[in-house]
């Protein structure tokens, strides 16, 4: 392994504690040196007014460059790049659902989700982008500095360059603060990973239009607002190292890892890609592919105009859920230390079958019986809700996919003794696990980003 970009080869102290302290200082700064939090809403609205955005549903026959493969029925792009919509057959030997078929997105490329940070007045600021995604309910949301598939930044689409990509693939002086492969939505993507990166710029960074500098504390404030901070920003922010104020937990780290390894080992899970044509339980029409019971999601097609994107117009398929989701951590103190109840959750598209998820992660309308703990979330008294906001999922592949994200204080309503498949973990333990790939799922990473920004007495 070569020496870091920023210094000659030498033995140096480990930087983790000092870096976590710098990020904590930024997290405590709720006003920035370049843009105030009060000014942000007008800045974002102004970026929306400066560009032409339009998304319309279209029949599959009007997709340009996309077609259903004559042999498999899979929905593919003529370039062989970007992504495809295929069928998936999943069998599990345990749990409430033992077998199912579904469409799924196959996107083998590893993309880059990256935030450039730089100090202003001694405080780290994040370079964030006002980015249009066709699936976002309000189209324009706050994204990382770079949010790009390999096809994007190698310009398969023959569009404009991805701004600031040189900080992540080489070419500009930088210091890497976080770099880890993380999963995408395991219910809608097959074996999809993105590289989540935070790099500190060591030179002057030009500020392009549609970009702004915000502290970690300002972004934490914006996470309290509905549909402002996009999914890709949330997952990268979760990877930032933060101090662990307690350093204690119900389960020591080795015990927790052993439990999680046991959860991964206890299931016999088979997830096999199959042709989309004739997929059991699904029906295909001119405008959509639907579940025969009207549940789960549809596959639809859209036409997009976006003046601020590398390519200004295109068509593509999207997955559209049939209803909003719920993603919630139950939380309580154990021996004075804050814990959240994590669920070792099976999802058909995961590379390693099981990842740590929120206590509750579901679309309630898809279930005949309420999933465990959902009643505690839906019936929570206002004074028990430590956090609540609606967030969009990945707007580049999912249309109007939203979830109600909550952190609910339960106190003694939920005992310390965990049911099968659940474990009490501290935010510090989650932060340690998220520095390794495929341990903590994308919904739990959103809530970890929130936990990192919540005052202890919130």
PDB file of N, CA and C in Angstrom, residues 215-255:
ATOM      1  N   UNK A 215     -21.383  22.983   6.887  1.00  0.00           N
ATOM      2  CA  UNK A 215     -20.773  22.193   7.953  1.00  0.00           C
ATOM      3  C   UNK A 215     -21.574  20.906   8.173  1.00  0.00           C
ATOM      4  N   UNK A 216     -20.966  19.953   8.884  1.00  0.00           N
ATOM      5  CA  UNK A 216     -21.697  18.747   9.261  1.00  0.00           C
ATOM      6  C   UNK A 216     -22.911  19.114  10.122  1.00  0.00           C
ATOM      7  N   UNK A 217     -22.764  20.148  10.956  1.00  0.00           N
ATOM      8  CA  UNK A 217     -23.881  20.572  11.801  1.00  0.00           C
ATOM      9  C   UNK A 217     -25.030  21.154  11.002  1.00  0.00           C
ATOM     10  N   UNK A 218     -24.704  21.921   9.954  1.00  0.00           N
ATOM     11  CA  UNK A 218     -25.770  22.444   9.092  1.00  0.00           C
ATOM     12  C   UNK A 218     -26.521  21.316   8.393  1.00  0.00           C
ATOM     13  N   UNK A 219     -25.790  20.325   7.909  1.00  0.00           N
ATOM     14  CA  UNK A 219     -26.458  19.202   7.229  1.00  0.00           C
ATOM     15  C   UNK A 219     -27.334  18.440   8.210  1.00  0.00           C
ATOM     16  N   UNK A 220     -26.860  18.305   9.465  1.00  0.00           N
ATOM     17  CA  UNK A 220     -27.696  17.653  10.479  1.00  0.00           C
ATOM     18  C   UNK A 220     -28.996  18.412  10.682  1.00  0.00           C
ATOM     19  N   UNK A 221     -28.940  19.748  10.649  1.00  0.00           N
ATOM     20  CA  UNK A 221     -30.168  20.541  10.739  1.00  0.00           C
ATOM     21  C   UNK A 221     -31.069  20.277   9.535  1.00  0.00           C
ATOM     22  N   UNK A 222     -30.488  20.174   8.347  1.00  0.00           N
ATOM     23  CA  UNK A 222     -31.279  19.941   7.142  1.00  0.00           C
ATOM     24  C   UNK A 222     -31.878  18.540   7.118  1.00  0.00           C
ATOM     25  N   UNK A 223     -31.256  17.591   7.816  1.00  0.00           N
ATOM     26  CA  UNK A 223     -31.816  16.234   7.906  1.00  0.00           C
ATOM     27  C   UNK A 223     -33.137  16.205   8.666  1.00  0.00           C
ATOM     28  N   UNK A 224     -33.450  17.265   9.375  1.00  0.00           N
ATOM     29  CA  UNK A 224     -34.729  17.346  10.066  1.00  0.00           C
ATOM     30  C   UNK A 224     -35.861  17.760   9.124  1.00  0.00           C
ATOM     31  N   UNK A 225     -35.521  18.178   7.913  1.00  0.00           N
ATOM     32  CA  UNK A 225     -36.516  18.641   6.954  1.00  0.00           C
ATOM     33  C   UNK A 225     -36.846  17.520   5.970  1.00  0.00           C
ATOM     34  N   UNK A 226     -38.092  17.461   5.554  1.00  0.00           N
ATOM     35  CA  UNK A 226     -38.539  16.421   4.626  1.00  0.00           C
ATOM     36  C   UNK A 226     -37.916  16.620   3.248  1.00  0.00           C
ATOM     37  N   UNK A 227     -37.419  15.528   2.692  1.00  0.00           N
ATOM     38  CA  UNK A 227     -37.000  15.475   1.285  1.00  0.00           C
ATOM     39  C   UNK A 227     -36.037  16.597   0.891  1.00  0.00           C
ATOM     40  N   UNK A 228     -35.023  16.813   1.709  1.00  0.00           N
ATOM     41  CA  UNK A 228     -33.993  17.811   1.394  1.00  0.00           C
ATOM     42  C   UNK A 228     -32.642  17.134   1.142  1.00  0.00           C
ATOM     43  N   UNK A 229     -32.201  16.280   2.050  1.00  0.00           N
ATOM     44  CA  UNK A 229     -30.892  15.622   1.931  1.00  0.00           C
ATOM     45  C   UNK A 229     -31.098  14.252   1.292  1.00  0.00           C
ATOM     46  N   UNK A 230     -30.501  14.026   0.136  1.00  0.00           N
ATOM     47  CA  UNK A 230     -30.816  12.797  -0.592  1.00  0.00           C
ATOM     48  C   UNK A 230     -30.135  11.568   0.010  1.00  0.00           C
ATOM     49  N   UNK A 231     -30.535  10.400  -0.462  1.00  0.00           N
ATOM     50  CA  UNK A 231     -30.040   9.154   0.097  1.00  0.00           C
ATOM     51  C   UNK A 231     -28.535   9.020  -0.021  1.00  0.00           C
ATOM     52  N   UNK A 232     -27.978   9.448  -1.160  1.00  0.00           N
ATOM     53  CA  UNK A 232     -26.552   9.272  -1.370  1.00  0.00           C
ATOM     54  C   UNK A 232     -25.744  10.130  -0.400  1.00  0.00           C
ATOM     55  N   UNK A 233     -26.228  11.315  -0.089  1.00  0.00           N
ATOM     56  CA  UNK A 233     -25.576  12.127   0.933  1.00  0.00           C
ATOM     57  C   UNK A 233     -25.649  11.446   2.295  1.00  0.00           C
ATOM     58  N   UNK A 234     -26.799  10.890   2.619  1.00  0.00           N
ATOM     59  CA  UNK A 234     -26.991  10.304   3.943  1.00  0.00           C
ATOM     60  C   UNK A 234     -26.060   9.119   4.162  1.00  0.00           C
ATOM     61  N   UNK A 235     -25.898   8.279   3.131  1.00  0.00           N
ATOM     62  CA  UNK A 235     -25.043   7.110   3.321  1.00  0.00           C
ATOM     63  C   UNK A 235     -23.575   7.507   3.461  1.00  0.00           C
ATOM     64  N   UNK A 236     -23.132   8.530   2.711  1.00  0.00           N
ATOM     65  CA  UNK A 236     -21.747   8.984   2.855  1.00  0.00           C
ATOM     66  C   UNK A 236     -21.530   9.605   4.230  1.00  0.00           C
ATOM     67  N   UNK A 237     -22.462  10.439   4.677  1.00  0.00           N
ATOM     68  CA  UNK A 237     -22.330  11.074   5.985  1.00  0.00           C
ATOM     69  C   UNK A 237     -22.245  10.041   7.109  1.00  0.00           C
ATOM     70  N   UNK A 238     -22.944   8.925   6.949  1.00  0.00           N
ATOM     71  CA  UNK A 238     -22.898   7.872   7.972  1.00  0.00           C
ATOM     72  C   UNK A 238     -21.504   7.273   8.104  1.00  0.00           C
ATOM     73  N   UNK A 239     -20.693   7.372   7.057  1.00  0.00           N
ATOM     74  CA  UNK A 239     -19.358   6.779   7.070  1.00  0.00           C
ATOM     75  C   UNK A 239     -18.311   7.680   7.725  1.00  0.00           C
ATOM     76  N   UNK A 240     -18.681   8.914   8.055  1.00  0.00           N
ATOM     77  CA  UNK A 240     -17.737   9.825   8.697  1.00  0.00           C
ATOM     78  C   UNK A 240     -17.443   9.356  10.122  1.00  0.00           C
ATOM     79  N   UNK A 241     -16.174   9.287  10.512  1.00  0.00           N
ATOM     80  CA  UNK A 241     -15.860   8.862  11.880  1.00  0.00           C
ATOM     81  C   UNK A 241     -16.296   9.903  12.903  1.00  0.00           C
ATOM     82  N   UNK A 242     -16.980   9.449  13.931  1.00  0.00           N
ATOM     83  CA  UNK A 242     -17.429  10.318  15.022  1.00  0.00           C
ATOM     84  C   UNK A 242     -16.920   9.755  16.337  1.00  0.00           C
ATOM     85  N   UNK A 243     -16.676  10.600  17.325  1.00  0.00           N
ATOM     86  CA  UNK A 243     -16.258  10.088  18.640  1.00  0.00           C
ATOM     87  C   UNK A 243     -17.361   9.228  19.255  1.00  0.00           C
ATOM     88  N   UNK A 244     -16.952   8.213  19.994  1.00  0.00           N
ATOM     89  CA  UNK A 244     -17.898   7.383  20.753  1.00  0.00           C
ATOM     90  C   UNK A 244     -17.880   7.896  22.188  1.00  0.00           C
ATOM     91  N   UNK A 245     -18.918   8.629  22.609  1.00  0.00           N
ATOM     92  CA  UNK A 245     -18.862   9.276  23.924  1.00  0.00           C
ATOM     93  C   UNK A 245     -18.908   8.290  25.085  1.00  0.00           C
ATOM     94  N   UNK A 246     -19.430   7.090  24.855  1.00  0.00           N
ATOM     95  CA  UNK A 246     -19.598   6.146  25.960  1.00  0.00           C
ATOM     96  C   UNK A 246     -18.511   5.074  25.988  1.00  0.00           C
ATOM     97  N   UNK A 247     -18.259   4.471  24.831  1.00  0.00           N
ATOM     98  CA  UNK A 247     -17.268   3.404  24.803  1.00  0.00           C
ATOM     99  C   UNK A 247     -17.710   2.148  25.518  1.00  0.00           C
ATOM    100  N   UNK A 248     -18.978   2.092  25.922  1.00  0.00           N
ATOM    101  CA  UNK A 248     -19.511   0.906  26.595  1.00  0.00           C
ATOM    102  C   UNK A 248     -20.747   0.443  25.842  1.00  0.00           C
ATOM    103  N   UNK A 249     -21.079  -0.841  25.944  1.00  0.00           N
ATOM    104  CA  UNK A 249     -22.231  -1.390  25.244  1.00  0.00           C
ATOM    105  C   UNK A 249     -22.722  -2.634  25.952  1.00  0.00           C
ATOM    106  N   UNK A 250     -23.994  -2.968  25.733  1.00  0.00           N
ATOM    107  CA  UNK A 250     -24.556  -4.194  26.295  1.00  0.00           C
ATOM    108  C   UNK A 250     -23.761  -5.402  25.821  1.00  0.00           C
ATOM    109  N   UNK A 251     -23.419  -5.413  24.537  1.00  0.00           N
ATOM    110  CA  UNK A 251     -22.647  -6.516  23.966  1.00  0.00           C
ATOM    111  C   UNK A 251     -21.274  -6.011  23.546  1.00  0.00           C
ATOM    112  N   UNK A 252     -20.191  -6.562  24.074  1.00  0.00           N
ATOM    113  CA  UNK A 252     -18.867  -6.187  23.581  1.00  0.00           C
ATOM    114  C   UNK A 252     -18.769  -6.434  22.078  1.00  0.00           C
ATOM    115  N   UNK A 253     -17.858  -5.733  21.424  1.00  0.00           N
ATOM    116  CA  UNK A 253     -17.780  -5.790  19.966  1.00  0.00           C
ATOM    117  C   UNK A 253     -17.595  -7.216  19.454  1.00  0.00           C
ATOM    118  N   UNK A 254     -16.728  -7.993  20.072  1.00  0.00           N
ATOM    119  CA  UNK A 254     -16.494  -9.362  19.610  1.00  0.00           C
ATOM    120  C   UNK A 254     -17.760 -10.202  19.736  1.00  0.00           C
ATOM    121  N   UNK A 255     -18.497 -10.009  20.832  1.00  0.00           N
ATOM    122  CA  UNK A 255     -19.757 -10.738  21.028  1.00  0.00           C
ATOM    123  C   UNK A 255     -20.785 -10.327  19.976  1.00  0.00           C
TER     124      UNK A 255
END
